[in-house]
Coordinates of C-alpha atoms in Angstrom, one line a residue:
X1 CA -67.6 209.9 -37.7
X2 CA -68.8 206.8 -36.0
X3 CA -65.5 206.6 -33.2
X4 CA -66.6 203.2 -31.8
X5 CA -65.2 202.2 -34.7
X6 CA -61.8 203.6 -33.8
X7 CA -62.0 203.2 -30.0
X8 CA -62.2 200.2 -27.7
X9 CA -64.2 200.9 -24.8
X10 CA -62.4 200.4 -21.5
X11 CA -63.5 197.5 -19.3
X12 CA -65.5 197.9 -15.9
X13 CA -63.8 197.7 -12.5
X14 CA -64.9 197.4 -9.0
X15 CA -64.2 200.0 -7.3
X16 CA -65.5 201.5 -3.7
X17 CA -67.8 204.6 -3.8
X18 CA -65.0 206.9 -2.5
X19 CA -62.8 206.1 -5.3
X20 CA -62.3 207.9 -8.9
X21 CA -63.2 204.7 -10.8
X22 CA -66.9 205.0 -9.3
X23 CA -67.3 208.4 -10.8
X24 CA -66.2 208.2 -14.4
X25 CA -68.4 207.1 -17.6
X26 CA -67.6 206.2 -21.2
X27 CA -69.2 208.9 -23.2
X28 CA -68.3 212.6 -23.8
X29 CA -69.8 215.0 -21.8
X30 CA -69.7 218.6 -22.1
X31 CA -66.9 220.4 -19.9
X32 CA -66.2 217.2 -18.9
X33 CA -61.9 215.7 -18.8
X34 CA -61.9 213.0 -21.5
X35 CA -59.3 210.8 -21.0
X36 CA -58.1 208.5 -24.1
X37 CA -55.2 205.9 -24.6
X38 CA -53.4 206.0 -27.5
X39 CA -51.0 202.6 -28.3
X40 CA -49.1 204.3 -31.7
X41 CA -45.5 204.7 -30.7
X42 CA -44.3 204.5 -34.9
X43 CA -43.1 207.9 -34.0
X44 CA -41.0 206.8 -31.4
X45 CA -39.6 203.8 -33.2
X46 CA -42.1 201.4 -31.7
X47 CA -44.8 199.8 -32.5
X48 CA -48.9 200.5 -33.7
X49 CA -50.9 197.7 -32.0
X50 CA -53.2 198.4 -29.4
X51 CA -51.5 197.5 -25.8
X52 CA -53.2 197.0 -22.8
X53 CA -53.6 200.0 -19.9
X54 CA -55.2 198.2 -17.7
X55 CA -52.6 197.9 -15.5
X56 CA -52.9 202.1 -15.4
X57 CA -56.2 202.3 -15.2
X58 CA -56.5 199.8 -12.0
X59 CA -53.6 202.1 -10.4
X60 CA -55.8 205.1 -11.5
X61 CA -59.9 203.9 -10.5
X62 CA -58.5 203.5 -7.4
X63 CA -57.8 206.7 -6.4
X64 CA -59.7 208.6 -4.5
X65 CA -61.9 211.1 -6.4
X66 CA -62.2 213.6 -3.0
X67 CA -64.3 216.3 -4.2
X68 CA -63.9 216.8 -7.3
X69 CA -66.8 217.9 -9.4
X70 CA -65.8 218.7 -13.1
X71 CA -66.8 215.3 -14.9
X72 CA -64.5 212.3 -15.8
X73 CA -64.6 210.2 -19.0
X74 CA -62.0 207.0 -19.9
X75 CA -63.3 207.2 -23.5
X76 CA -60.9 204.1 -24.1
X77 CA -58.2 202.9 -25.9
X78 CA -57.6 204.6 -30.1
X79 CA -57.2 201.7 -32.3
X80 CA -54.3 202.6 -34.5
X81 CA -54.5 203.8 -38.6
X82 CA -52.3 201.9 -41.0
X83 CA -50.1 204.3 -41.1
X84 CA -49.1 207.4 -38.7
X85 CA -50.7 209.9 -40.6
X86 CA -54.3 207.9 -40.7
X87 CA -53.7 207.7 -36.6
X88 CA -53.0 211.4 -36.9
X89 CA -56.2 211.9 -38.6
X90 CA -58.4 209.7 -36.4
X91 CA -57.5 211.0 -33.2
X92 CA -57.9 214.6 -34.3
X93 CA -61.4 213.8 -35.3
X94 CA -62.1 212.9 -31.3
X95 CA -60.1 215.8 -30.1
X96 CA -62.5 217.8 -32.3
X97 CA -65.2 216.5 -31.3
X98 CA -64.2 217.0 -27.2
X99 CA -63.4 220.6 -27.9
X100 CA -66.8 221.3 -29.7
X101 CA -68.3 219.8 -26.1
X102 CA -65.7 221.9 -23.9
X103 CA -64.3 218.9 -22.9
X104 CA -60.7 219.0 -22.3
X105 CA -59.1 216.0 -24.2
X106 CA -56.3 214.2 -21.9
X107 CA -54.3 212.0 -24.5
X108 CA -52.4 209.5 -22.7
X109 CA -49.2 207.3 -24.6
X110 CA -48.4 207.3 -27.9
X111 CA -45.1 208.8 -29.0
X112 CA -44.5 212.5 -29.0
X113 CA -45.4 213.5 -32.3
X114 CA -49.0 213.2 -31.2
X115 CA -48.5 216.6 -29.9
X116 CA -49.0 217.8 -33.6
X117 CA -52.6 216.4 -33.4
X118 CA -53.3 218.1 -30.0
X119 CA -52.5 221.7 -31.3
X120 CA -53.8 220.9 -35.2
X121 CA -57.2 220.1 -33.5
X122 CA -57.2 223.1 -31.2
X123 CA -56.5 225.4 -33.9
X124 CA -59.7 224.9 -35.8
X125 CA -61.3 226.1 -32.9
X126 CA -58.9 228.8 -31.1
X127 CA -56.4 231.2 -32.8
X128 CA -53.2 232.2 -31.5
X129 CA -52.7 228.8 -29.0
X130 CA -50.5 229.4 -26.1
X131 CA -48.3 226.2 -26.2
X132 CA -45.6 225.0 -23.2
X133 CA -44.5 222.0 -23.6
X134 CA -42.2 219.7 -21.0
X135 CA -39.6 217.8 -23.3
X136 CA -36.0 217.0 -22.2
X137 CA -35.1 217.4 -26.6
X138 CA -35.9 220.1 -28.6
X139 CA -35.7 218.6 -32.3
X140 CA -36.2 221.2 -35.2
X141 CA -35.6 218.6 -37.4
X142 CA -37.4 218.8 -41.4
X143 CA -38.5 215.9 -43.2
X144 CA -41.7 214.8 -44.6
X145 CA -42.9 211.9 -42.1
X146 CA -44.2 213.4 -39.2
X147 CA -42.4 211.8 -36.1
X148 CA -41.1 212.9 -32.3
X149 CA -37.9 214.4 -34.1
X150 CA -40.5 216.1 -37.3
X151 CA -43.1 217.8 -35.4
X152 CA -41.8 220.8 -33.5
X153 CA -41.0 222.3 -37.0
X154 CA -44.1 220.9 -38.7
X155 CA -45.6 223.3 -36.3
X156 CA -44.2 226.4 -36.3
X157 CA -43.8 226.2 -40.0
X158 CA -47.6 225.2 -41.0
X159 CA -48.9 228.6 -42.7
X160 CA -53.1 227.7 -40.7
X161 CA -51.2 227.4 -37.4
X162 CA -51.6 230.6 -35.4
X163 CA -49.1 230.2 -32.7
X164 CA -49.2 233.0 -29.7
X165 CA -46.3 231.7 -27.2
X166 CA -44.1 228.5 -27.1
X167 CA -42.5 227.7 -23.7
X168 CA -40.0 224.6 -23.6
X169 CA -39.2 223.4 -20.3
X170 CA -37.0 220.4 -18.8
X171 CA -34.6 220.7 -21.7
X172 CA -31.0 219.2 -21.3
X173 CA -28.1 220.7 -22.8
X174 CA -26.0 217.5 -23.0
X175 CA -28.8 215.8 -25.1
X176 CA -29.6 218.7 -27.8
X177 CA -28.5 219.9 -30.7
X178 CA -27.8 223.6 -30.2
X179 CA -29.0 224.5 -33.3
X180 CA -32.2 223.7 -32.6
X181 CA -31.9 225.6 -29.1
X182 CA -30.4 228.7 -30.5
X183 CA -32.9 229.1 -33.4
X184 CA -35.8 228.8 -30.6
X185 CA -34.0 231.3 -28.8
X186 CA -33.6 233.8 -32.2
X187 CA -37.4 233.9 -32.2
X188 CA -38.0 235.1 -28.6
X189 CA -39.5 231.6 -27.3
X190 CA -38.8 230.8 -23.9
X191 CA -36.5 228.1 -23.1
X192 CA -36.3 226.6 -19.6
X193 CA -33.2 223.8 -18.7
X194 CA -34.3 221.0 -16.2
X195 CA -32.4 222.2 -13.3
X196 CA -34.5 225.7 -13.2
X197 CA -37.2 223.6 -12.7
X198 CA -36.4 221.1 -10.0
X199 CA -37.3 221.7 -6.2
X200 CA -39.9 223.9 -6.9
X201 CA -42.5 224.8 -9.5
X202 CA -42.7 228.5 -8.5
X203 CA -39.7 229.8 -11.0
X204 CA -41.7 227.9 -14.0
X205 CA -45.9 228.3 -12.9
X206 CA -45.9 231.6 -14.8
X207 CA -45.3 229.5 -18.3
X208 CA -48.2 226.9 -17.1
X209 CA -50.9 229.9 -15.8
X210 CA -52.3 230.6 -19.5
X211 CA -51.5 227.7 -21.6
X212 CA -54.1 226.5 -24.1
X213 CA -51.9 223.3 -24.7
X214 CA -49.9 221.5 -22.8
X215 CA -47.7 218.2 -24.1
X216 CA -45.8 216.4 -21.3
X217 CA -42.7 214.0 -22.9
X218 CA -41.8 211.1 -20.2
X219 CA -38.4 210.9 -21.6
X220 CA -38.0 214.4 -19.2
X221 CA -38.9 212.2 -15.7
X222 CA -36.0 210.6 -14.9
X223 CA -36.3 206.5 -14.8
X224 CA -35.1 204.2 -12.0
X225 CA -34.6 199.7 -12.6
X226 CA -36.6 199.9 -15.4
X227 CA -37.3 202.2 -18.2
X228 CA -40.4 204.9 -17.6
X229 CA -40.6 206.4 -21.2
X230 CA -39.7 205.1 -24.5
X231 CA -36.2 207.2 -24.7
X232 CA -35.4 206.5 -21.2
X233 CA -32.9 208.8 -18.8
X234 CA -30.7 208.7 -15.8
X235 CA -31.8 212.2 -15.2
X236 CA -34.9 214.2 -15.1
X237 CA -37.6 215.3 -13.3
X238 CA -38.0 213.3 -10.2
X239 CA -41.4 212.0 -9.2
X240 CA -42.5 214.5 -6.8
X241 CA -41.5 216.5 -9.5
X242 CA -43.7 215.8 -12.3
X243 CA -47.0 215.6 -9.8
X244 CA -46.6 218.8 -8.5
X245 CA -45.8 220.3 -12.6
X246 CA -49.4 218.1 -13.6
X247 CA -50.8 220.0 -11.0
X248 CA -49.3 223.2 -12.2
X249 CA -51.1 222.3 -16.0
X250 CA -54.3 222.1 -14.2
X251 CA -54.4 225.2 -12.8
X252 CA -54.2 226.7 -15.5
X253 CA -57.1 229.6 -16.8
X254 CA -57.0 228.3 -20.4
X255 CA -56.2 224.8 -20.7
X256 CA -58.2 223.5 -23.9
X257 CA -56.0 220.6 -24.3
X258 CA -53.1 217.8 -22.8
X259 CA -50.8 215.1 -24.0
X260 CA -48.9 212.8 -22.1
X261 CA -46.5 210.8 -24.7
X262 CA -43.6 208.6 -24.6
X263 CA -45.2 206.3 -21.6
X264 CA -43.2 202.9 -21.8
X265 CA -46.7 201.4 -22.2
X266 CA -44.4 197.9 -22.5
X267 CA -43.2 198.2 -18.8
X268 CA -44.2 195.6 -16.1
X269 CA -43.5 197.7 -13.4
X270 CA -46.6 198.1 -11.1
X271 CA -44.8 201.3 -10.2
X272 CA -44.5 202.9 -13.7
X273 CA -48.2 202.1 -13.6
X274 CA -48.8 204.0 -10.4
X275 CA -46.9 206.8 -11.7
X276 CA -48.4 208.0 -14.7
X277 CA -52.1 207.2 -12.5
X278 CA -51.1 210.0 -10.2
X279 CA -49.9 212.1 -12.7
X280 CA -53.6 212.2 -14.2
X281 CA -55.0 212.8 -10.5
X282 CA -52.7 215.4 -10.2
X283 CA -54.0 217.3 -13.2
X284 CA -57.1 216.5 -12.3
X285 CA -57.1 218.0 -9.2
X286 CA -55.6 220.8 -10.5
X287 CA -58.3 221.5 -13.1
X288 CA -61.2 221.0 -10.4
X289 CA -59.0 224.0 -8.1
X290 CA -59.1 226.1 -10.9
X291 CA -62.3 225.8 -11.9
X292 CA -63.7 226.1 -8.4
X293 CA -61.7 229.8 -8.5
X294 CA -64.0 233.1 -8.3
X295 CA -64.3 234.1 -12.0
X296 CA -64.0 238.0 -10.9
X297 CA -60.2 238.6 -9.8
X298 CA -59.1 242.4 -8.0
X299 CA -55.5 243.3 -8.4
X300 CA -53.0 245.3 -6.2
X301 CA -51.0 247.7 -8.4
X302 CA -47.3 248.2 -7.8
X303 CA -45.1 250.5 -9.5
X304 CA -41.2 249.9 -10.0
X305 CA -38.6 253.2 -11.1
X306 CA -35.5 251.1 -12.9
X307 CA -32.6 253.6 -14.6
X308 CA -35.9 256.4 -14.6
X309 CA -38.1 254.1 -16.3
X310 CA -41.3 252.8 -14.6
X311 CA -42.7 249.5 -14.9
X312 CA -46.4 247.9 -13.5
X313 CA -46.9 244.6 -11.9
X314 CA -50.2 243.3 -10.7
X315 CA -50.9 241.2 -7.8
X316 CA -54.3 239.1 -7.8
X317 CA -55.7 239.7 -4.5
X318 CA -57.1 236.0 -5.0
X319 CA -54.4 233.8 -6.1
X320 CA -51.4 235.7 -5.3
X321 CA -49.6 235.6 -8.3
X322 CA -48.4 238.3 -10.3
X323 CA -48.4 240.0 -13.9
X324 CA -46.1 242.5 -15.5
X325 CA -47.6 245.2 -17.3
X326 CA -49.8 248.1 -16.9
X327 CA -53.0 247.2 -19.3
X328 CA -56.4 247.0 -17.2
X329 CA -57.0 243.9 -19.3
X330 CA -54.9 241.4 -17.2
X331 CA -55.2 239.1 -20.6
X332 CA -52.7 241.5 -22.2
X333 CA -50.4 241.2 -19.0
X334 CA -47.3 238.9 -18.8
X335 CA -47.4 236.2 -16.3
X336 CA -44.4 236.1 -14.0
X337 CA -43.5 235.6 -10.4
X338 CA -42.7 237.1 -7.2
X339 CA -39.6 236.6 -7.4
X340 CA -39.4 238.6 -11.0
X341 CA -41.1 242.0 -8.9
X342 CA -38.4 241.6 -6.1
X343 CA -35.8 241.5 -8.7
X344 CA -37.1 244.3 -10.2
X345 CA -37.3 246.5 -7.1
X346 CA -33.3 246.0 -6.9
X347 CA -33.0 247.1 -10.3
X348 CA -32.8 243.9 -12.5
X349 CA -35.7 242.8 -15.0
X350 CA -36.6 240.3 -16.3
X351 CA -35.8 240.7 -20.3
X352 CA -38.6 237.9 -21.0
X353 CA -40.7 240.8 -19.1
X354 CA -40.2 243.3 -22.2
X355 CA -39.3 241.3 -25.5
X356 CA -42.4 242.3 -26.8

């Protein structure tokens, strides 16, 4: 597939040698970050023509690109399919494409349901995805058009998707249907509310450290004068916040894939703009960290005796976070958190620790 067809390549900007902008090219490299804009917000209940990011991308050349190493691309702006389902189709061609290049794809606005594309694309290439996804709504809803409400379900119920773990974080009870929450609950996925996640990202990292795929909606940051997301809120994660989590999806060992969705792409607020640019150096940064880490890790042992029953955690001597379990493969270990092996040592575990 020919994608200058689909895409509209970004225009050039002036930008000082120290800054990001000076660094970043058009085409696909391998393990390079690919970043592409995406203007279809049908899913959200806006609109399909293509918008203008320049206002983001000035906010985000101008950053500085420190010492980063790892490759950046601004593949450009996805010109939207007549319908949803053709936009669907197009973008998961490029994702394809990035992932047979070890690139990892950074999709940036369209409306939530993109998030379907992100994990159909990374499933032709990797079995049983380890998905976490920030979202203040978790919609189980059916129905045959694929939209922000649609695709949770279209997901877990597709018979080719090979699903490992979900993790939903930033949910808030006063905007769900607890349906939906108790039937994710039923099947042993891990549900996070927004106020176990604010102040710190310490409580949450262990659901970020092995993800495959990671969908940010920006209907979970809270908005301030005028609207951030498409579904805008009062409450959320605060802007500090939401750097520091982007960070957090960096760092992580497996990352293959992210989405940030539900930008108000029709704001005029310079600091909107400045915003979401951050949030992509943030994850940035956090990528180049990770992949700067030593790939050999050593691991401190520690043993816990709770009502006569003993239970390992690991400690990477490296990174100094922790694992439950007592495999020598540290794959088939559980992430977790300090905090989760001092809880233990007074008795209490963890039951996310030993649901399966």
């Amino acid at each position: 597939m020919d994608f200058e067809d689909f895409i509209i390549s970004p225009r050039n900007f002036k930008t000082e040698s120290w800054q990001i902008g000076s660094r970043i090219t058009k085409d696909i490299k391998e393990d390079s970050i690919v970043l592409l804009f995406v203007s279809d917000y049908r899913g959200a209940g806006g609109d399909a023509e293509v918008q203008d990011f320049t206002a983001v991308r000035k906010e985000f050349y101008k950053l500085s690109q420190m010492d980063f190493e790892i490759p950046v691309v601004d593949l450009g702006d996805l010109v939207s399919g007549k319908s949803v389902q053709d936009t669907h189709y197009i973008l998961q061609e490029v994702l394809s494409a990035c992932h047979y290049k070890r690139a990892i794809p950074v999709i940036i606005g369209g409306s939530n349901d993109f998030a379907f594309s992100l994990f159909s694309a990374l499933n032709f290439h990797k079995k049983s995805i380890n998905y976490t996804q920030i979202s203040n709504i978790i919609s189980l809803q059916q129905g045959e058009t694929i939209n922000e409400h649609t695709f949770l379900s279209k997901i877990f119920g597709a018979k080719n998707f090979s699903i490992k773990n979900y993790h939903h974080l930033g949910y808030q009870k006063h905007l769900n249907e607890m349906d939906s929450v108790r039937l994710i609950k039923e099947v042993e996925f891990d549900i996070i509310r927004l106020a176990e996640m604010m102040n710190s990202t310490e409580k949450t990292e262990p659901f970020f450290r092995k993800a495959d795929l990671v969908t940010v909606n920006c209907d979970a940051i809270e908005s301030f004068s005028e609207p951030f997301s498409m579904n805008p809120q009062v409450n959320g994660l605060n802007r500090r916040e939401i750097c520091a989590y982007m960070k957090e999806i960096g760092l992580s060992e497996n990352l293959k894939s992210v989405g940030i969705f539900n930008y108000n792409i029709y704001s005029e607020n310079q600091l909107n703009h400045q915003l979401l640019a951050q949030m992509l150096w943030y994850l940035i940064e956090g990528i180049n960290i990770q992949h700067s880490h030593p790939k050999e890790r050593h691991y401190e042992l520690f043993y816990v005796l709770i009502d006569d029953r003993q239970y390992a955690f690991r400690r990477d001597t490296f990174s100094n976070l922790w694992y439950f379990g007592d495999d020598e493969n540290i794959e088939n270990c559980i992430p977790c958190s300090r905090k989760d092996f001092d809880e233990a040592k007074k008795g209490w575990l963890n039951a996310r620790l030993t649901k399966i």
